[in-house]
Coordinates of N, CA, C and O in Angstrom, one line a residue:
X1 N -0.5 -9.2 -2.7 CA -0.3 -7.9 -3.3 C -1.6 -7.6 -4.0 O -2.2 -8.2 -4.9
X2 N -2.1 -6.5 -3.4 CA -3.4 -6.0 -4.7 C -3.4 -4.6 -4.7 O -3.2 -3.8 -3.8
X3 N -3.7 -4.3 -6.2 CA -3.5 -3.3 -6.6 C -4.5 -2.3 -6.4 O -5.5 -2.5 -6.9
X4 N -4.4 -1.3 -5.8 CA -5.7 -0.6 -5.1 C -5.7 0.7 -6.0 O -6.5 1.6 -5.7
X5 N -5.0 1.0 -6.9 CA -5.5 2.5 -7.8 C -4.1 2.5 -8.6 O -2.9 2.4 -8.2
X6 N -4.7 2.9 -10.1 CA -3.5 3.1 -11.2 C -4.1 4.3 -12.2 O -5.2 4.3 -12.9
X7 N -3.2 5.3 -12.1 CA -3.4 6.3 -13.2 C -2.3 6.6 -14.0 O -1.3 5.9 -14.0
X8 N -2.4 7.9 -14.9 CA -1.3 8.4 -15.9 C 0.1 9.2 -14.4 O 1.3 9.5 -14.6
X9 N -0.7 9.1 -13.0 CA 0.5 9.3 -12.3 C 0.8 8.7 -11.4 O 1.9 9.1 -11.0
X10 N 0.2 7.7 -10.6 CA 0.7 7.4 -9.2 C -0.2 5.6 -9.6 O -1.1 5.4 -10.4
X11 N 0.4 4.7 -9.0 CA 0.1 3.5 -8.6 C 0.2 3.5 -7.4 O 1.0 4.2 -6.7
X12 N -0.9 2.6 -6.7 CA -1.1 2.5 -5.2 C -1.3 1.0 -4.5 O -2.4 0.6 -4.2
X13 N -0.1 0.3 -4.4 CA -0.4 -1.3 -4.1 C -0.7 -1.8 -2.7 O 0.2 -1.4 -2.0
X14 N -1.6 -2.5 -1.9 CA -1.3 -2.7 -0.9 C -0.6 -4.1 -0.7 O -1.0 -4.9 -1.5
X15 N 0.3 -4.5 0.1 CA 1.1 -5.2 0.2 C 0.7 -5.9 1.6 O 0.9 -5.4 2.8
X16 N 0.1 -7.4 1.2 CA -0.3 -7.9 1.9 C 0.4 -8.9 2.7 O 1.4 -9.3 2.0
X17 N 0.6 -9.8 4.1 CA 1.1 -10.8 4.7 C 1.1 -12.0 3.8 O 0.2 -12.0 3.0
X18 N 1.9 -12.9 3.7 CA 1.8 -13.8 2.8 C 0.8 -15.2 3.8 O 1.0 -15.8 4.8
X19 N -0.4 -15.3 2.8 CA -1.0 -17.1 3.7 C 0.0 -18.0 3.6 O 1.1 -18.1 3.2
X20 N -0.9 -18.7 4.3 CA -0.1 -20.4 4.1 C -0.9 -21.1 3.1 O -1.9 -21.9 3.2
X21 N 0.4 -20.5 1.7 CA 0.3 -21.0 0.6 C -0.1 -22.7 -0.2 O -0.6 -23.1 -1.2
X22 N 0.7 -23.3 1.4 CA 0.6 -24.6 0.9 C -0.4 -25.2 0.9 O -0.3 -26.3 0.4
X23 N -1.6 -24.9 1.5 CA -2.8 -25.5 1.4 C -2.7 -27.0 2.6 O -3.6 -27.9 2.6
X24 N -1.6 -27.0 3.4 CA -2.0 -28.0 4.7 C -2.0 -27.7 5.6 O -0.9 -27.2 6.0
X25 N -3.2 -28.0 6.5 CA -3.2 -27.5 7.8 C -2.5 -28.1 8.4 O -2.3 -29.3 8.3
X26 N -1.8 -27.1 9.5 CA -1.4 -27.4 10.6 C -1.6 -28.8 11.7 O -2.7 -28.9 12.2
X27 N -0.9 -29.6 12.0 CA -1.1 -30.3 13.2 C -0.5 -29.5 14.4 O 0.4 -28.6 14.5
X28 N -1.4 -30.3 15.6 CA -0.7 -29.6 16.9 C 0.8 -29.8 17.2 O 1.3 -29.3 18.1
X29 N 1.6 -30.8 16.1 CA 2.9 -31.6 16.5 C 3.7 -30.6 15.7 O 4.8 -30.4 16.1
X30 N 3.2 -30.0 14.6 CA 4.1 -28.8 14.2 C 4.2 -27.6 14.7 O 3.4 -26.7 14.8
X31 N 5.2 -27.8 15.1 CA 6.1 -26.2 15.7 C 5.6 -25.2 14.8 O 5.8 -25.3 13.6
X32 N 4.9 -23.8 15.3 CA 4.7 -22.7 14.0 C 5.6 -21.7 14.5 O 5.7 -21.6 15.7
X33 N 6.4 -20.8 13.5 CA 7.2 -20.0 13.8 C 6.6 -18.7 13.9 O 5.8 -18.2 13.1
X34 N 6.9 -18.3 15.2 CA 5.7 -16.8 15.6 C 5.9 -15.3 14.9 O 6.7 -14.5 15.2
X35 N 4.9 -15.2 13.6 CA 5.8 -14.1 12.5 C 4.2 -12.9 12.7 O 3.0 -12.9 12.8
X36 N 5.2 -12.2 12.7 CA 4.4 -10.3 13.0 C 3.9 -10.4 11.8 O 4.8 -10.2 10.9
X37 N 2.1 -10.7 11.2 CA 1.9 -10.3 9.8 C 2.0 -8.6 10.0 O 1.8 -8.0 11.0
X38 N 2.2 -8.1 8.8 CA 2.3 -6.7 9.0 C 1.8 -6.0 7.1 O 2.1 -6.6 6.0
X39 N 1.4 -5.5 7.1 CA 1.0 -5.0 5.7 C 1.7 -3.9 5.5 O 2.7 -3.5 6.3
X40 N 1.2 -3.2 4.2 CA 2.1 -1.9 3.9 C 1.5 -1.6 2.5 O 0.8 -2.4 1.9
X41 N 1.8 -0.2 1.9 CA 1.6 0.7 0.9 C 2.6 1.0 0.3 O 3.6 1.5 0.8
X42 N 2.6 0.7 -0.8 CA 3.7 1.4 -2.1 C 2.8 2.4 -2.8 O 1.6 2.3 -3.2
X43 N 3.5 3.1 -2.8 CA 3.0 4.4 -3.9 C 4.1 4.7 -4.9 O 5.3 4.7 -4.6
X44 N 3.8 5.1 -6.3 CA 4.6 4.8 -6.9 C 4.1 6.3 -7.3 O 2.9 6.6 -7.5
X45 N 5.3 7.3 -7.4 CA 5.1 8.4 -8.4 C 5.8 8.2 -9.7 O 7.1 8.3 -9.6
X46 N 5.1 7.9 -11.0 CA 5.3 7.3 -12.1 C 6.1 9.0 -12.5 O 7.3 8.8 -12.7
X47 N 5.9 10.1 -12.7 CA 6.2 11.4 -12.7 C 7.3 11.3 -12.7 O 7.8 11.2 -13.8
X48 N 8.0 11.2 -11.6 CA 9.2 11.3 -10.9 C 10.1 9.9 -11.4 O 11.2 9.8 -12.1
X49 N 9.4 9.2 -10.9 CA 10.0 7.5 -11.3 C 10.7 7.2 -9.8 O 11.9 6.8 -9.8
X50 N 10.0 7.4 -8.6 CA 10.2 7.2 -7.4 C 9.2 6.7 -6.5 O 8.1 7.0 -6.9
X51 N 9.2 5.8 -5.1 CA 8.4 5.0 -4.6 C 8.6 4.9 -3.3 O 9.7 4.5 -2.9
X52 N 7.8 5.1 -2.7 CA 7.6 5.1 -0.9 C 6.6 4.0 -0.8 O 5.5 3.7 -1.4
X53 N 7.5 3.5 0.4 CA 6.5 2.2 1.2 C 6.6 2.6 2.6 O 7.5 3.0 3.4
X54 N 5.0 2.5 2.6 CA 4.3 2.9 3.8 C 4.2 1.7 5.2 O 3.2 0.9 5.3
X55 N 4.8 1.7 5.7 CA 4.2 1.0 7.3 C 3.9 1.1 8.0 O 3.6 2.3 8.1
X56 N 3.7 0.6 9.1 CA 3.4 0.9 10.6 C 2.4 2.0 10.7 O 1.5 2.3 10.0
X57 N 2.8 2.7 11.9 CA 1.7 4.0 11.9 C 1.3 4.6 10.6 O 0.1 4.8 10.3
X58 N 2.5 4.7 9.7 CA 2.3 5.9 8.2 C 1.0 4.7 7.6 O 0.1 5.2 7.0
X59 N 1.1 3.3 7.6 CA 0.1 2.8 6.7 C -0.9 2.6 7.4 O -1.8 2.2 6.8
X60 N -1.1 2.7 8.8 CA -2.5 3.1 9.1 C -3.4 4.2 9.1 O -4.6 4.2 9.3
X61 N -2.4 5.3 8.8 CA -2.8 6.2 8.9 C -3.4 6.3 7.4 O -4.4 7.1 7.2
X62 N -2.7 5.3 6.0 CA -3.3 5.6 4.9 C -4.0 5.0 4.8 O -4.5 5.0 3.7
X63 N -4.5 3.9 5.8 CA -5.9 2.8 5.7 C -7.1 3.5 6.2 O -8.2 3.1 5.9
X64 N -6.8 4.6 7.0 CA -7.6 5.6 7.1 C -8.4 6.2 6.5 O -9.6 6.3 6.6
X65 N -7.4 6.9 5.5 CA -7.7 7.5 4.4 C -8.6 6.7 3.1 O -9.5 7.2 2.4
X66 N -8.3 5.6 3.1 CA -8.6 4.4 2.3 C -10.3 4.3 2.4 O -11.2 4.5 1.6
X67 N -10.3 4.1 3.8 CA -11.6 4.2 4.3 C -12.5 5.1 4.7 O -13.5 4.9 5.3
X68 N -11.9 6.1 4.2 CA -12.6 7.6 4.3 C -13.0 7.6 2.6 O -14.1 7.8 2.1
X69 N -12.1 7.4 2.3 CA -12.8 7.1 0.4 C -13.8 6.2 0.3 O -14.8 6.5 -0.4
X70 N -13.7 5.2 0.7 CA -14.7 4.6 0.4 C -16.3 4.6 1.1 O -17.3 3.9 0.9
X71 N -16.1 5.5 1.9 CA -17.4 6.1 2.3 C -17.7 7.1 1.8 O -19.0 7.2 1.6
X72 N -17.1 8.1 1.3 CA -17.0 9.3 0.4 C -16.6 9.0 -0.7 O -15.4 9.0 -0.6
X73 N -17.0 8.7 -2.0 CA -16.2 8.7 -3.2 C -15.4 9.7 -3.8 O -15.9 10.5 -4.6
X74 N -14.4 9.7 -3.4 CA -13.6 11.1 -4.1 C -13.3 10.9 -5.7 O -13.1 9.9 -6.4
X75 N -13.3 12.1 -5.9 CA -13.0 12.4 -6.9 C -11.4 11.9 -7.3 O -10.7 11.4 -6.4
X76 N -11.1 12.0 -8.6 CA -9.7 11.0 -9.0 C -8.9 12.8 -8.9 O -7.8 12.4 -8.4
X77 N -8.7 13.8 -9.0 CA -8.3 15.0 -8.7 C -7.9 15.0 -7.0 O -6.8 15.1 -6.4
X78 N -9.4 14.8 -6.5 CA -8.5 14.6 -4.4 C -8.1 13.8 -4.3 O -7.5 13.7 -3.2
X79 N -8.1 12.5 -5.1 CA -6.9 10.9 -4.8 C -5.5 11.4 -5.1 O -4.5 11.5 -4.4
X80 N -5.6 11.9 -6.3 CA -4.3 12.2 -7.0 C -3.7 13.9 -5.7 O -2.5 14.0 -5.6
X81 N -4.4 14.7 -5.1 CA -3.9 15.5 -4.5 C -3.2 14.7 -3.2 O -2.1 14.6 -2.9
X82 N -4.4 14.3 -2.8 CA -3.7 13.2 -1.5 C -2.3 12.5 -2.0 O -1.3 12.9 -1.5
X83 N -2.2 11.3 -3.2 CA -0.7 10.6 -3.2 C 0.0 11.9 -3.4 O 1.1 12.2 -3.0
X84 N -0.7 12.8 -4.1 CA 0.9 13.8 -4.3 C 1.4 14.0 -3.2 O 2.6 14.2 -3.2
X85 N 0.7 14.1 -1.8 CA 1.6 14.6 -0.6 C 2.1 13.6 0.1 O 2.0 14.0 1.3
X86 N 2.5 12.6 0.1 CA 3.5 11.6 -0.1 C 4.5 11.8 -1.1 O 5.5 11.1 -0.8
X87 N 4.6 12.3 -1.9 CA 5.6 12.1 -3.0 C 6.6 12.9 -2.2 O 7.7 12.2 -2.3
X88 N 6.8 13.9 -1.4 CA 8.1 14.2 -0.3 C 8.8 12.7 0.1 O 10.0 12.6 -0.4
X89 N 8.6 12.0 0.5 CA 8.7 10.9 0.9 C 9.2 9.8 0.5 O 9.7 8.9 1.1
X90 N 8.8 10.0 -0.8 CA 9.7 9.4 -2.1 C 11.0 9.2 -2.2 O 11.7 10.2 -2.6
X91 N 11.4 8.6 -1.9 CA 13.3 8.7 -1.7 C 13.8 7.5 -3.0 O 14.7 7.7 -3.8
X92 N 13.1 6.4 -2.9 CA 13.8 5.7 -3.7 C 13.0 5.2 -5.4 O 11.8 4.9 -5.5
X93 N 14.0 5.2 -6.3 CA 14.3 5.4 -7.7 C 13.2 3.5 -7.6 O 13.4 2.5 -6.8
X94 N 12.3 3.7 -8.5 CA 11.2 2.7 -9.2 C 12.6 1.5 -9.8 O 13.7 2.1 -9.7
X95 N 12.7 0.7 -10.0 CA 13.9 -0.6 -10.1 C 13.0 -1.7 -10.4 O 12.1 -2.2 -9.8
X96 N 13.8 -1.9 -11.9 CA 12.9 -3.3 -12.9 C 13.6 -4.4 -12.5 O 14.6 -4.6 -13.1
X97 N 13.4 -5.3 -11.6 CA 14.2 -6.8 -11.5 C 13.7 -7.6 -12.7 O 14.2 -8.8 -12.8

């Protein structure tokens, strides 16, 4: 998990595949179980107190974007216009475990 942008309205995490934590390599005699790494975006509209996670196509489409900023430095006014239009999308309520 790394946190890619935090203001007074929107948090932006990207949500990474988990490594192999354990720090031992593989032998050829261990069976590896074949897992789809897959990433993803949370956006968190702090406003509202609601949160969309982005995958598949929708989070490539915002790795795009991602990478369009960082060749262009936008301003925190076009970051914040950009998450706002995701906030449609927002369906589920922010939840403290």
């Amino acid at each position: 998990m790394h946190m890619l942008y935090d203001s007074d309205s929107f948090v932006v995490v990207h949500m990474q595949p988990d490594a192999d934590l354990s720090g031992e390599e593989k032998s050829a005699a261990q069976p590896t179980v074949p897992q789809l790494p897959r990433h993803g975006f949370e956006i968190v509209d702090k406003r509202s107190g609601k949160e969309v996670y982005l995958d598949g196509s929708w989070a490539e489409m915002f790795q795009m974007q991602i990478l369009e900023w960082q060749r262009n430095t936008p301003t925190q006014e076009e970051v914040e216009d950009t998450l706002d239009g995701y906030v449609g999308l927002a369906q589920n309520p922010v939840l403290v475990h």
